[in-house]
Short mmCIF file of C-alpha atoms in Angstrom, two decimals:
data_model
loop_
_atom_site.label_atom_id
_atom_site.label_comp_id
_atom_site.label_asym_id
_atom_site.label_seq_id
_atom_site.Cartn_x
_atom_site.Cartn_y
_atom_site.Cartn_z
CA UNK A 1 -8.08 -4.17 27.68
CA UNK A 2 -5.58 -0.99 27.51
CA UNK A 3 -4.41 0.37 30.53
CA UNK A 4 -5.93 3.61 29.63
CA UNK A 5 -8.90 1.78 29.78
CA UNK A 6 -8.68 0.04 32.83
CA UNK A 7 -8.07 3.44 34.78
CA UNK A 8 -10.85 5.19 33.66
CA UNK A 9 -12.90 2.14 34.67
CA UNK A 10 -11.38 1.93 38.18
CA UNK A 11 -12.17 5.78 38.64
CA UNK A 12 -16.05 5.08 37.65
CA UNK A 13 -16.08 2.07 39.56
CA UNK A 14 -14.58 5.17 42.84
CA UNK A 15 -17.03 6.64 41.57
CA UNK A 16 -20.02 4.71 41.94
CA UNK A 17 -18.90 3.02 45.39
CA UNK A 18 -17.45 5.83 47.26
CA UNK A 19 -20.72 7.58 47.39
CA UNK A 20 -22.46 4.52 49.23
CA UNK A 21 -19.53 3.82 51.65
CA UNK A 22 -19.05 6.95 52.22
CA UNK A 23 -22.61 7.56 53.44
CA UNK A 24 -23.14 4.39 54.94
CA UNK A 25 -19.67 5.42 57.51
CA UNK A 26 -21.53 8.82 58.10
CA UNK A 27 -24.42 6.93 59.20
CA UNK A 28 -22.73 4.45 61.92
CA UNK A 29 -21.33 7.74 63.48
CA UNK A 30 -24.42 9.68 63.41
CA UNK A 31 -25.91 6.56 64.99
CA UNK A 32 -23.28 5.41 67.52
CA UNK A 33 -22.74 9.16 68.67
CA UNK A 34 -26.28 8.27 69.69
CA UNK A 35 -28.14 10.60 67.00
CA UNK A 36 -31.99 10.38 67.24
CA UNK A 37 -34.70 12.24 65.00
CA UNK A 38 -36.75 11.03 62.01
CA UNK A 39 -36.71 12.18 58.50
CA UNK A 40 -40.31 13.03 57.73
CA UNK A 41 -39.82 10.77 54.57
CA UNK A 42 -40.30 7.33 56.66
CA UNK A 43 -36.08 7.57 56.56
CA UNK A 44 -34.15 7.61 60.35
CA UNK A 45 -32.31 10.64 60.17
CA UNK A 46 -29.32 8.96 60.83
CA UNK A 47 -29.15 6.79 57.77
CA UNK A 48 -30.00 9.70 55.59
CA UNK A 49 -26.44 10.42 54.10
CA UNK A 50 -25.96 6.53 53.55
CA UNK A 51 -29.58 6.74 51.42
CA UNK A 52 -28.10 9.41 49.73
CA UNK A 53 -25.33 7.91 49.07
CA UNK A 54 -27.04 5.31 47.53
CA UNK A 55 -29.35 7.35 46.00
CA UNK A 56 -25.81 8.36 44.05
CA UNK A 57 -24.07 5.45 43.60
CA UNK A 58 -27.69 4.09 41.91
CA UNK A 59 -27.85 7.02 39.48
CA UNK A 60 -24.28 6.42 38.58
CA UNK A 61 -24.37 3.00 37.79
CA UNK A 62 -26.20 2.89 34.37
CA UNK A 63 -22.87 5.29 33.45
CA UNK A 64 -20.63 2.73 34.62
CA UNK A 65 -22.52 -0.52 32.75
CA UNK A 66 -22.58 1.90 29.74
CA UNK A 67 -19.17 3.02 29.67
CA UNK A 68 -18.08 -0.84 29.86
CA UNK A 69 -20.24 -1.76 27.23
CA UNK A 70 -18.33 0.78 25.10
CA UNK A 71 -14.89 0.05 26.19
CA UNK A 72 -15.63 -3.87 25.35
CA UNK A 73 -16.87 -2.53 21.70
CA UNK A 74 -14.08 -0.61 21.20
CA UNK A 75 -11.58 -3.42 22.21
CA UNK A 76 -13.48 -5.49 20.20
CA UNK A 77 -12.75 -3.14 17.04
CA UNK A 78 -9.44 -2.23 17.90
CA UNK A 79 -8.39 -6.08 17.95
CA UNK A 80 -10.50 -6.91 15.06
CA UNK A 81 -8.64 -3.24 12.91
CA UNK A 82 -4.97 -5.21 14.07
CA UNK A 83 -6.33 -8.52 12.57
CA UNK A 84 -7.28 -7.53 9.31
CA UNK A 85 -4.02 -5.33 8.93
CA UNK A 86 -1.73 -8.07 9.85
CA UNK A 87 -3.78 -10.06 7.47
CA UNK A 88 -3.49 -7.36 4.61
CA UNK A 89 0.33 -7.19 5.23
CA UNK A 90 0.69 -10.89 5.47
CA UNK A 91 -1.19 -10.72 1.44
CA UNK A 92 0.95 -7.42 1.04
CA UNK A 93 3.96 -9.40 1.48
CA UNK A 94 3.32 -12.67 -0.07
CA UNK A 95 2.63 -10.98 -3.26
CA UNK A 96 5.31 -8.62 -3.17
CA UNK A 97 7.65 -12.18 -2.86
CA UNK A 98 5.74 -13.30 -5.76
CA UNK A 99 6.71 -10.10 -8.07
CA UNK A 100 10.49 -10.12 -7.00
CA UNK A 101 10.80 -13.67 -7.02
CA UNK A 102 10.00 -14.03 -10.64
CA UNK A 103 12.16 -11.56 -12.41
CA UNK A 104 15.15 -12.77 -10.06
CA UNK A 105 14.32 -15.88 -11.24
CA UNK A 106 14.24 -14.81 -14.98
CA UNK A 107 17.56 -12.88 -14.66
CA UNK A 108 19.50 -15.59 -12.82
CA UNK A 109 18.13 -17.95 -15.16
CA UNK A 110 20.00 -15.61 -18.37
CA UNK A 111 22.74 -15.89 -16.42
CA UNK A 112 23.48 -19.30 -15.89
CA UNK A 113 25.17 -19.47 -19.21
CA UNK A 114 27.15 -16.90 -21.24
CA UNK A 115 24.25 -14.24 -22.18
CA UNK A 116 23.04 -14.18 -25.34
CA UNK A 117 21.76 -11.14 -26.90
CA UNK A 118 18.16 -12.34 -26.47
CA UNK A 119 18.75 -13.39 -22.24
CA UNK A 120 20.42 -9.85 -22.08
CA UNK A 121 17.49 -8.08 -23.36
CA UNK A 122 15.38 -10.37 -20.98
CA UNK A 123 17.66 -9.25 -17.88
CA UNK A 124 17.30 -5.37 -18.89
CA UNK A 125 13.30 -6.20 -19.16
CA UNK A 126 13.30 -8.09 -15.79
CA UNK A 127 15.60 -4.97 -14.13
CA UNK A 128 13.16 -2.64 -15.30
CA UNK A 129 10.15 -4.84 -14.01
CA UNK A 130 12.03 -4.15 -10.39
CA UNK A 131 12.78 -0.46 -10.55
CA UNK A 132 9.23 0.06 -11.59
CA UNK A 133 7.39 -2.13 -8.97
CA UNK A 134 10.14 -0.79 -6.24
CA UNK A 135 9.32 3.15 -7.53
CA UNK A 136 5.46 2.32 -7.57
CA UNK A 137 5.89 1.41 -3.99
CA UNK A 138 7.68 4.10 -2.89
CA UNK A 139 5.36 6.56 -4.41
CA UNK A 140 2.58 5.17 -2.83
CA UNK A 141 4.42 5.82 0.76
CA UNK A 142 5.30 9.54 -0.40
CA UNK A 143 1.66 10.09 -1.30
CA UNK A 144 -0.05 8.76 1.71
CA UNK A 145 2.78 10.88 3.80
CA UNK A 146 3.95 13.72 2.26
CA UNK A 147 2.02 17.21 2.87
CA UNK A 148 -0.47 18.46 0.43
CA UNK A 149 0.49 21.66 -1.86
CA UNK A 150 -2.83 22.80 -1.58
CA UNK A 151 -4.24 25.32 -4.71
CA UNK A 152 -7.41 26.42 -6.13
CA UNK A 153 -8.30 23.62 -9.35
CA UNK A 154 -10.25 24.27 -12.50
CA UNK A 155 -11.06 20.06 -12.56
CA UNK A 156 -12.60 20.73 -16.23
CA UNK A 157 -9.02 22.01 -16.73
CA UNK A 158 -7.34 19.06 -14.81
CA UNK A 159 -9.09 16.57 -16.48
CA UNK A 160 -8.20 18.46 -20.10
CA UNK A 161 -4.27 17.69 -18.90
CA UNK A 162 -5.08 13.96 -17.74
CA UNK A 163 -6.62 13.06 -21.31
CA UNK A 164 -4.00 15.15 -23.10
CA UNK A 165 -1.76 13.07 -21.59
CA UNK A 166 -3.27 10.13 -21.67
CA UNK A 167 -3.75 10.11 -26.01
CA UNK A 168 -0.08 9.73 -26.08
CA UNK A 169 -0.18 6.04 -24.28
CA UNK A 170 0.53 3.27 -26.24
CA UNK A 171 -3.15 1.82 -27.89
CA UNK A 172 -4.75 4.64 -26.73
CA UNK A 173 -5.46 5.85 -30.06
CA UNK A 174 -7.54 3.24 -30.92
CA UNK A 175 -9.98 3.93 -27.89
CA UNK A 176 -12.88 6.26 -28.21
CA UNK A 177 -11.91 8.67 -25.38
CA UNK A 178 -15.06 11.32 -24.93
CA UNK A 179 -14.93 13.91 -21.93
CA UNK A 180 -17.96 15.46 -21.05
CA UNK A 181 -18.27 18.37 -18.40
CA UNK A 182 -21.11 20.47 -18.06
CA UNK A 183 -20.39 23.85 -19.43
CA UNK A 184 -23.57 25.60 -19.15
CA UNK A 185 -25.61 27.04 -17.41
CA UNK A 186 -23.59 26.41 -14.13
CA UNK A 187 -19.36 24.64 -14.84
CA UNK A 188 -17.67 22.14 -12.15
CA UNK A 189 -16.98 24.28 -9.17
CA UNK A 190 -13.42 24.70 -8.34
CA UNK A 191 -12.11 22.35 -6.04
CA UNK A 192 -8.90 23.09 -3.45
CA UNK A 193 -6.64 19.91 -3.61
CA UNK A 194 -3.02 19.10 -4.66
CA UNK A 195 -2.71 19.25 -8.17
CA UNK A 196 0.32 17.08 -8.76
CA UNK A 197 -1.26 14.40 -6.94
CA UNK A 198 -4.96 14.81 -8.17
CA UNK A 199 -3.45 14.59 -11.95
CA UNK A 200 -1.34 11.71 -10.92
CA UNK A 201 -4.89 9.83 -10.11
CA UNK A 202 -6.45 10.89 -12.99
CA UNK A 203 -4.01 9.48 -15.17
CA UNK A 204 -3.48 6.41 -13.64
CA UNK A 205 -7.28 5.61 -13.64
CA UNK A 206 -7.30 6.75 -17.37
CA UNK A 207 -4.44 4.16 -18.28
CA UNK A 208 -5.99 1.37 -16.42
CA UNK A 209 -9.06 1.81 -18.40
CA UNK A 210 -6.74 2.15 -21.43
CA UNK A 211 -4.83 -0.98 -21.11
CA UNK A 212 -7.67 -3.15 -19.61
CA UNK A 213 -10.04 -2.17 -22.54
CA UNK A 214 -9.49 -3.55 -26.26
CA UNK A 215 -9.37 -1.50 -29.54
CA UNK A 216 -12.73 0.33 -30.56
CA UNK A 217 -13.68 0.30 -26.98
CA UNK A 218 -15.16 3.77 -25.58
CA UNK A 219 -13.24 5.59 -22.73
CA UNK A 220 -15.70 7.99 -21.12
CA UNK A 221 -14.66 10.72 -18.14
CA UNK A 222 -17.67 12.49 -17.31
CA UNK A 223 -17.64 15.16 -14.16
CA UNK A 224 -20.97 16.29 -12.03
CA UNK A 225 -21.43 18.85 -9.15
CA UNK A 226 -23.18 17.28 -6.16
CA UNK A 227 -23.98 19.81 -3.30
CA UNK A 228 -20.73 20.75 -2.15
CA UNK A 229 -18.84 17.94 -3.61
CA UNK A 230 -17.50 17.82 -7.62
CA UNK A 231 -17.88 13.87 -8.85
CA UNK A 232 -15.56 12.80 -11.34
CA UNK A 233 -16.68 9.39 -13.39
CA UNK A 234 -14.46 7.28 -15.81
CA UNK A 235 -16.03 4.56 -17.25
CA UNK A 236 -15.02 2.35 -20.26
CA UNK A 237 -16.40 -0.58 -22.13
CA UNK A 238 -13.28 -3.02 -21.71
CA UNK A 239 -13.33 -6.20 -19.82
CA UNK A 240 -14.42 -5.61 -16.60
CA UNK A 241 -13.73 -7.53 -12.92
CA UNK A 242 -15.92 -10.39 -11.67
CA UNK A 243 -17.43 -9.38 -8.45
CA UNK A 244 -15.89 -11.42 -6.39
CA UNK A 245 -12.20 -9.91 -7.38
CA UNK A 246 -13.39 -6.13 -6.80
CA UNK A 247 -12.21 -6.04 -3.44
CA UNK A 248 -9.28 -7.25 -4.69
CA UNK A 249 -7.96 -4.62 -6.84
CA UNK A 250 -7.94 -1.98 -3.90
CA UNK A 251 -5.74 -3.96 -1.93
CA UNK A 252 -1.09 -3.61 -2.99
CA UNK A 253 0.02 -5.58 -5.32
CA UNK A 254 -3.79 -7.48 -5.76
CA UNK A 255 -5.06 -7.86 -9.11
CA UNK A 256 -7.80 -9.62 -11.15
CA UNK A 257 -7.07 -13.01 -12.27
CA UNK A 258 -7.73 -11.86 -15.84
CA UNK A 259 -5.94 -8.72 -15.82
CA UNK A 260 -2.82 -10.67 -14.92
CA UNK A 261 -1.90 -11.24 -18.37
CA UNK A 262 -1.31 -7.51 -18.80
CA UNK A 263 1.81 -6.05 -18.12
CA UNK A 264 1.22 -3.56 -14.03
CA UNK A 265 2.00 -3.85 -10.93
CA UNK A 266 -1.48 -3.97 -8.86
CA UNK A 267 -0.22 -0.50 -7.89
CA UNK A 268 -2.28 1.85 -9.52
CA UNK A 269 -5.68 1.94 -8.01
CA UNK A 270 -4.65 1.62 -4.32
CA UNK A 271 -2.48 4.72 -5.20
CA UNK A 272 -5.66 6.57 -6.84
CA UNK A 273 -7.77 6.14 -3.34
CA UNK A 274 -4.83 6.82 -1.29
CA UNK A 275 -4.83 10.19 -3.31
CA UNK A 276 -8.50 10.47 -3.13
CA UNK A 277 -8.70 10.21 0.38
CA UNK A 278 -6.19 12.15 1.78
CA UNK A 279 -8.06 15.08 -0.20
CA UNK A 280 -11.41 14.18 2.16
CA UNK A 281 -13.10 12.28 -0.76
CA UNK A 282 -14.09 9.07 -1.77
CA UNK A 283 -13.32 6.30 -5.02
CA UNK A 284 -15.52 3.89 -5.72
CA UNK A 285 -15.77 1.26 -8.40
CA UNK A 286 -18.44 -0.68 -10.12
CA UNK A 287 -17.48 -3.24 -12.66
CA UNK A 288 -19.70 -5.31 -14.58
CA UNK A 289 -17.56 -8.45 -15.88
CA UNK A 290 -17.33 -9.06 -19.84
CA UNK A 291 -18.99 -4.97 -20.36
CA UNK A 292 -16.47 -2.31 -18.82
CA UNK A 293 -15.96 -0.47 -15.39
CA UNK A 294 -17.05 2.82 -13.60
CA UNK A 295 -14.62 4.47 -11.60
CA UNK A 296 -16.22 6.99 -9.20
CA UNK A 297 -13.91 9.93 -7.91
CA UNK A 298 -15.91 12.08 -4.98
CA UNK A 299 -13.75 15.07 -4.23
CA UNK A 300 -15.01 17.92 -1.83
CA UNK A 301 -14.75 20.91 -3.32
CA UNK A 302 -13.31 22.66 0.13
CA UNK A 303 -10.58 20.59 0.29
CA UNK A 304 -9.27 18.19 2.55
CA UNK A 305 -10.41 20.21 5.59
CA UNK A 306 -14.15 19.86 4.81
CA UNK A 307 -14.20 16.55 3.89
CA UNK A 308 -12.63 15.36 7.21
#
């Protein structure tokens, strides 16, 4: 229990007793000073500010057994919060060991010997497996710390840019990428948001679904307005996730055990929600192993403010 904590109880626990010993020393006086009389309620007048005492202290002790109650629960959270963190760190940084160790590996191994054209291209491949992981992770800290640049979006217009950008991917022309955004009678709202950062999810959900999906597969980003919030859905018809890995892919550096045959860091969607949710909204994904994914964006369409 925090110290904080054990204060506050201490003054309730005053709180409660002072009351009762306060009125029960009022009493002894009244009654050795020889005080006579008799409260018409079947109570010596005497002992009247000790009843009342009581009388307090009893009202105020449901708020002390309550106020425990929710000091245990929140102790019990707070310790069970620093458990599963050190546990996510403790994955965080055994697979981070596992991505360095292997491309160290690889470029001492090309270096044992003279290098050969062939090991040199393997170290340059293996250096830029580093810089990429080591830049992925340092984006991720910029975007869950740096302050928005909040603007007014068009997200028809945002998600124009992300797919623009997106055709030019390697293999993405031989997806069937479809957008469709109603147009009429009433157009997504406009949302307020960082649009560096919003774009920077959009495209990184749009190449996962690229490069997890197969040639002919269908790429679809589809955008709803729900009450004050603008949805945002990218589905595609690639592989999928088994459900017992989609927890998984939120977490650094986790990945699918199938999708680690394809070349990523495990980077991309814990970026996308860390995005998502500094802008007050939510991501959510539903996979369906062997037929394709969803990807559910949730953005309020206030801006971070409104959405908490």
């Amino acid at each position: 229990m925090s110290a904080r904590t054990q204060e506050d109880l201490r003054i309730l626990a005053g709180a409660v007793i002072v009351p009762a010993v306060l009125g029960l020393a009022l009493s002894v006086i009244w009654w050795a000073a020889g005080g006579d009389g008799t409260f018409y309620m079947t109570v010596s007048l005497p002992w009247l500010p000790f009843a009342v005492g009581l009388l307090i202290s009893a009202l105020l002790l449901p708020a002390l057994v309550t106020l425990i109650a929710m000091h245990r629960h929140v102790e019990q959270v707070r310790r069970r919060t620093v458990q599963e963190q050190t546990a996510s760190r403790r994955r965080l940084l055994a697979r981070l060991d596992h991505e360095i160790k292997n491309p160290i590996q690889g470029i001492r191994a090309a270096l044992a010997d003279e290098p050969s054209e062939r090991q040199r291209a393997s170290i340059d491949a293996q250096s830029q497996r580093l810089t990429s992981l080591l830049g992925d992770l340092r984006k991720i800290g910029e975007v869950e710390h740096t302050a928005l640049e909040l603007t007014t979006i068009d997200p028809a217009a945002l998600v124009e840019e992300a797919v623009a950008t997106i055709t030019e991917a390697p293999g993405a022309g031989e997806r069937r990428i479809a957008v469709s955004l109603p147009t009429a009678p009433r157009p997504l709202p406009p949302i307020v948001g960082d649009e560096d950062l919003l774009f920077l999810a959009l495209v990184n959900v749009l190449t996962n679904a690229v490069k997890y999906s197969a040639p002919g597969d269908a790429i679809e980003v589809r955008g709803r307005a729900a009450e004050d919030v603008v949805v945002l859905e990218i589905a595609d018809t690639g592989r999928g996730i088994a459900p017992e890995e989609l927890d998984l892919v939120w977490e650094e550096l986790g990945r699918a055990q199938e999708a680690r045959s394809v070349e990523g860091s495990g980077l991309g969607l814990p970026m996308v929600r860390a995005i998502v949710e500094r802008h007050g909204g939510t991501a959510r994904l539903d996979s369906w192993h062997g037929e394709g994914s969803t990807l559910t964006l949730s953005l309020p369409a206030a801006g971070p403010t409104a959405g908490g």
